[in-house]
Amino acid sequence: MISLLKTIVSKLGGVDTSEKNHVDTFTENRILNVPGEQIASIENGGIWVDFQELSDYHFMNIIVIGKKKYKTFEGCELVFSSNSSELKLISDSKEIASDFSNVSNRWITQVDFDITNINIDMIINKEANQVHFNFKKDSETFEIIK
C-alpha cells in the first residue's frame, strides 16, 4: 500500500523524501574536516586530539571516527598503554552519542576529558603503543601513529 502511494506521489510530480534518499552532507563534512591532530588509527577511522584551556582547567577533546556507534549515559574511558605503563582518562560528560554519515558509512563521536591534574606526556610524546576506547561493556583498540 505504501509503495503504491509513493508511486502515485512521484508520478504526480512530488518528491520522495524517504530516509534512504537523504544524503547527510553536514556529518560527512565534519568527518572530512576534523580539527586537531590524528594520534591513532584504525581501518576507516581514528582518533583526533585537540587541547583546550578554559580558565584554570585543561581539557582534551577527542573525535573518534569509525564503524562503531557509541551511545551511553555512563561515560567512557580512554586508556593509553605502552609496554611499561598505562594512562587512564575518564570522560568529563556521562552522555556520549555518535552521529552517522550515510555517505561514507561511518560514525563520528566527540568526547571531552578533564586533564587538569594529569601528566599527559605519554600522549604528547606518543610514548604509548595503543589506545583503548572503553564504553559500557565494549571496547575498541586503536594503534598510535608514530
PDB file of C-alpha atoms in Angstrom:
ATOM      1  CA  MET A   1       0.000   0.000   0.000  1.00  0.00           C
ATOM      2  CA  ILE A   2       2.788   2.425   0.931  1.00  0.00           C
ATOM      3  CA  SER A   3       4.675   1.534  -2.241  1.00  0.00           C
ATOM      4  CA  LEU A   4       1.594   2.354  -4.275  1.00  0.00           C
ATOM      5  CA  LEU A   5       1.241   5.747  -2.571  1.00  0.00           C
ATOM      6  CA  LYS A   6       4.920   6.576  -3.202  1.00  0.00           C
ATOM      7  CA  THR A   7       4.479   5.707  -6.870  1.00  0.00           C
ATOM      8  CA  ILE A   8       1.398   7.918  -7.146  1.00  0.00           C
ATOM      9  CA  VAL A   9       3.144  10.833  -5.404  1.00  0.00           C
ATOM     10  CA  SER A  10       6.221  10.598  -7.638  1.00  0.00           C
ATOM     11  CA  LYS A  11       4.065  10.363 -10.810  1.00  0.00           C
ATOM     12  CA  LEU A  12       2.168  13.485  -9.790  1.00  0.00           C
ATOM     13  CA  GLY A  13       5.418  15.410  -9.530  1.00  0.00           C
ATOM     14  CA  GLY A  14       6.031  15.010  -5.826  1.00  0.00           C
ATOM     15  CA  VAL A  15       9.390  14.373  -4.251  1.00  0.00           C
ATOM     16  CA  ASP A  16      10.303  11.140  -2.497  1.00  0.00           C
ATOM     17  CA  THR A  17      11.627  12.375   0.879  1.00  0.00           C
ATOM     18  CA  SER A  18      12.268   8.980   2.383  1.00  0.00           C
ATOM     19  CA  GLU A  19      15.299   8.444   4.634  1.00  0.00           C
ATOM     20  CA  LYS A  20      17.048   6.162   2.132  1.00  0.00           C
ATOM     21  CA  ASN A  21      17.365   9.077  -0.333  1.00  0.00           C
ATOM     22  CA  HIS A  22      18.704  11.529   2.260  1.00  0.00           C
ATOM     23  CA  VAL A  23      22.386  12.443   1.888  1.00  0.00           C
ATOM     24  CA  ASP A  24      23.901  13.687   5.152  1.00  0.00           C
ATOM     25  CA  THR A  25      26.454  16.222   3.930  1.00  0.00           C
ATOM     26  CA  PHE A  26      26.708  18.004   7.315  1.00  0.00           C
ATOM     27  CA  THR A  27      28.040  14.964   9.203  1.00  0.00           C
ATOM     28  CA  GLU A  28      30.226  13.923   6.267  1.00  0.00           C
ATOM     29  CA  ASN A  29      31.748  17.414   6.206  1.00  0.00           C
ATOM     30  CA  ARG A  30      32.573  17.058   9.923  1.00  0.00           C
ATOM     31  CA  ILE A  31      34.255  13.697   9.209  1.00  0.00           C
ATOM     32  CA  LEU A  32      36.326  15.114   6.347  1.00  0.00           C
ATOM     33  CA  ASN A  33      37.390  18.295   8.219  1.00  0.00           C
ATOM     34  CA  VAL A  34      38.299  17.063  11.697  1.00  0.00           C
ATOM     35  CA  PRO A  35      40.059  19.672  13.858  1.00  0.00           C
ATOM     36  CA  GLY A  36      43.195  18.722  15.768  1.00  0.00           C
ATOM     37  CA  GLU A  37      45.889  16.129  15.195  1.00  0.00           C
ATOM     38  CA  GLN A  38      45.288  12.472  14.394  1.00  0.00           C
ATOM     39  CA  ILE A  39      47.095  10.406  17.028  1.00  0.00           C
ATOM     40  CA  ALA A  40      45.670   6.934  16.448  1.00  0.00           C
ATOM     41  CA  SER A  41      44.253   4.973  13.557  1.00  0.00           C
ATOM     42  CA  ILE A  42      42.027   2.040  12.776  1.00  0.00           C
ATOM     43  CA  GLU A  43      40.600   0.820   9.496  1.00  0.00           C
ATOM     44  CA  ASN A  44      38.470   3.663   8.041  1.00  0.00           C
ATOM     45  CA  GLY A  45      38.965   5.970  11.008  1.00  0.00           C
ATOM     46  CA  GLY A  46      40.958   7.008  14.005  1.00  0.00           C
ATOM     47  CA  ILE A  47      41.233   9.375  16.961  1.00  0.00           C
ATOM     48  CA  TRP A  48      41.908  13.096  16.639  1.00  0.00           C
ATOM     49  CA  VAL A  49      43.011  15.190  19.641  1.00  0.00           C
ATOM     50  CA  ASP A  50      42.651  18.891  20.333  1.00  0.00           C
ATOM     51  CA  PHE A  51      43.660  20.556  23.618  1.00  0.00           C
ATOM     52  CA  GLN A  52      41.679  23.404  25.151  1.00  0.00           C
ATOM     53  CA  GLU A  53      42.174  25.646  28.181  1.00  0.00           C
ATOM     54  CA  LEU A  54      39.289  27.321  29.964  1.00  0.00           C
ATOM     55  CA  SER A  55      40.296  29.445  32.937  1.00  0.00           C
ATOM     56  CA  ASP A  56      42.467  27.133  35.070  1.00  0.00           C
ATOM     57  CA  TYR A  57      41.044  23.925  33.602  1.00  0.00           C
ATOM     58  CA  HIS A  58      42.629  21.920  30.800  1.00  0.00           C
ATOM     59  CA  PHE A  59      40.579  19.706  28.523  1.00  0.00           C
ATOM     60  CA  MET A  60      41.462  17.167  25.884  1.00  0.00           C
ATOM     61  CA  ASN A  61      38.787  16.966  23.205  1.00  0.00           C
ATOM     62  CA  ILE A  62      38.849  13.826  21.097  1.00  0.00           C
ATOM     63  CA  ILE A  63      36.941  12.903  17.990  1.00  0.00           C
ATOM     64  CA  VAL A  64      36.563   9.217  17.215  1.00  0.00           C
ATOM     65  CA  ILE A  65      35.712   8.180  13.662  1.00  0.00           C
ATOM     66  CA  GLY A  66      34.966   4.575  12.883  1.00  0.00           C
ATOM     67  CA  LYS A  67      32.474   1.846  12.078  1.00  0.00           C
ATOM     68  CA  LYS A  68      31.016   1.579  15.593  1.00  0.00           C
ATOM     69  CA  LYS A  69      28.173   3.517  17.145  1.00  0.00           C
ATOM     70  CA  TYR A  70      28.788   4.743  20.690  1.00  0.00           C
ATOM     71  CA  LYS A  71      25.821   5.599  22.881  1.00  0.00           C
ATOM     72  CA  THR A  72      25.886   5.605  26.644  1.00  0.00           C
ATOM     73  CA  PHE A  73      24.790   7.589  29.672  1.00  0.00           C
ATOM     74  CA  GLU A  74      27.599   6.154  31.819  1.00  0.00           C
ATOM     75  CA  GLY A  75      30.621   7.862  30.213  1.00  0.00           C
ATOM     76  CA  CYS A  76      33.686   6.162  28.789  1.00  0.00           C
ATOM     77  CA  GLU A  77      37.395   5.558  29.362  1.00  0.00           C
ATOM     78  CA  LEU A  78      40.366   6.267  27.164  1.00  0.00           C
ATOM     79  CA  VAL A  79      43.359   4.090  28.093  1.00  0.00           C
ATOM     80  CA  PHE A  80      46.784   4.809  26.618  1.00  0.00           C
ATOM     81  CA  SER A  81      49.038   1.789  27.040  1.00  0.00           C
ATOM     82  CA  SER A  82      52.728   1.219  26.410  1.00  0.00           C
ATOM     83  CA  ASN A  83      54.983  -1.708  27.268  1.00  0.00           C
ATOM     84  CA  SER A  84      55.677  -0.369  30.768  1.00  0.00           C
ATOM     85  CA  SER A  85      52.817   1.927  31.784  1.00  0.00           C
ATOM     86  CA  GLU A  86      49.189   2.915  31.347  1.00  0.00           C
ATOM     87  CA  LEU A  87      47.311   6.211  31.453  1.00  0.00           C
ATOM     88  CA  LYS A  88      43.558   6.004  32.063  1.00  0.00           C
ATOM     89  CA  LEU A  89      41.304   9.000  31.399  1.00  0.00           C
ATOM     90  CA  ILE A  90      37.610   9.153  32.280  1.00  0.00           C
ATOM     91  CA  SER A  91      35.250  11.265  30.174  1.00  0.00           C
ATOM     92  CA  ASP A  92      34.099  14.606  31.514  1.00  0.00           C
ATOM     93  CA  SER A  93      30.478  14.097  30.479  1.00  0.00           C
ATOM     94  CA  LYS A  94      28.449  10.956  31.010  1.00  0.00           C
ATOM     95  CA  GLU A  95      26.255  11.229  27.924  1.00  0.00           C
ATOM     96  CA  ILE A  96      28.007  10.152  24.732  1.00  0.00           C
ATOM     97  CA  ALA A  97      26.314   9.705  21.362  1.00  0.00           C
ATOM     98  CA  SER A  98      27.583   9.199  17.826  1.00  0.00           C
ATOM     99  CA  ASP A  99      26.403  10.783  14.590  1.00  0.00           C
ATOM    100  CA  PHE A 100      26.119   8.681  11.435  1.00  0.00           C
ATOM    101  CA  SER A 101      27.113   9.678   7.907  1.00  0.00           C
ATOM    102  CA  ASN A 102      25.394   7.628   5.237  1.00  0.00           C
ATOM    103  CA  VAL A 103      27.831   8.986   2.636  1.00  0.00           C
ATOM    104  CA  SER A 104      30.920   7.188   3.982  1.00  0.00           C
ATOM    105  CA  ASN A 105      29.039   4.749   6.241  1.00  0.00           C
ATOM    106  CA  ARG A 106      30.993   5.872   9.339  1.00  0.00           C
ATOM    107  CA  TRP A 107      30.207   7.232  12.793  1.00  0.00           C
ATOM    108  CA  ILE A 108      31.710  10.356  14.409  1.00  0.00           C
ATOM    109  CA  THR A 109      31.823  10.774  18.185  1.00  0.00           C
ATOM    110  CA  GLN A 110      33.107  13.717  20.215  1.00  0.00           C
ATOM    111  CA  VAL A 111      34.223  13.219  23.838  1.00  0.00           C
ATOM    112  CA  ASP A 112      35.888  15.633  26.287  1.00  0.00           C
ATOM    113  CA  PHE A 113      38.307  14.691  29.079  1.00  0.00           C
ATOM    114  CA  ASP A 114      39.364  16.873  32.017  1.00  0.00           C
ATOM    115  CA  ILE A 115      43.176  16.652  32.147  1.00  0.00           C
ATOM    116  CA  THR A 116      43.832  19.465  34.630  1.00  0.00           C
ATOM    117  CA  ASN A 117      45.789  17.415  37.190  1.00  0.00           C
ATOM    118  CA  ILE A 118      47.083  14.666  34.912  1.00  0.00           C
ATOM    119  CA  ASN A 119      50.534  14.297  33.408  1.00  0.00           C
ATOM    120  CA  ILE A 120      49.837  13.810  29.706  1.00  0.00           C
ATOM    121  CA  ASP A 121      53.423  13.349  28.497  1.00  0.00           C
ATOM    122  CA  MET A 122      52.523   9.851  27.287  1.00  0.00           C
ATOM    123  CA  ILE A 123      50.009  11.402  24.877  1.00  0.00           C
ATOM    124  CA  ILE A 124      52.061  14.379  23.713  1.00  0.00           C
ATOM    125  CA  ASN A 125      55.298  12.435  23.199  1.00  0.00           C
ATOM    126  CA  LYS A 126      53.430   9.465  21.661  1.00  0.00           C
ATOM    127  CA  GLU A 127      55.088   7.008  24.038  1.00  0.00           C
ATOM    128  CA  ALA A 128      52.020   4.780  24.044  1.00  0.00           C
ATOM    129  CA  ASN A 129      51.553   1.974  21.521  1.00  0.00           C
ATOM    130  CA  GLN A 130      47.769   1.602  21.670  1.00  0.00           C
ATOM    131  CA  VAL A 131      44.671   3.484  22.741  1.00  0.00           C
ATOM    132  CA  HIS A 132      41.690   1.566  24.106  1.00  0.00           C
ATOM    133  CA  PHE A 133      38.331   3.333  23.914  1.00  0.00           C
ATOM    134  CA  ASN A 134      36.155   1.604  26.545  1.00  0.00           C
ATOM    135  CA  PHE A 135      32.436   2.211  26.957  1.00  0.00           C
ATOM    136  CA  LYS A 136      29.741   0.142  28.642  1.00  0.00           C
ATOM    137  CA  LYS A 137      30.877  -3.462  28.155  1.00  0.00           C
ATOM    138  CA  ASP A 138      32.537  -2.870  24.786  1.00  0.00           C
ATOM    139  CA  SER A 139      35.998  -1.734  23.732  1.00  0.00           C
ATOM    140  CA  GLU A 140      37.774  -0.674  20.567  1.00  0.00           C
ATOM    141  CA  THR A 141      41.568  -0.603  20.137  1.00  0.00           C
ATOM    142  CA  PHE A 142      43.413   1.975  18.041  1.00  0.00           C
ATOM    143  CA  GLU A 143      47.108   1.939  17.053  1.00  0.00           C
ATOM    144  CA  ILE A 144      49.152   5.069  17.866  1.00  0.00           C
ATOM    145  CA  ILE A 145      50.598   6.875  14.844  1.00  0.00           C
ATOM    146  CA  LYS A 146      54.312   7.457  15.494  1.00  0.00           C
TER     147      LYS A 146
END
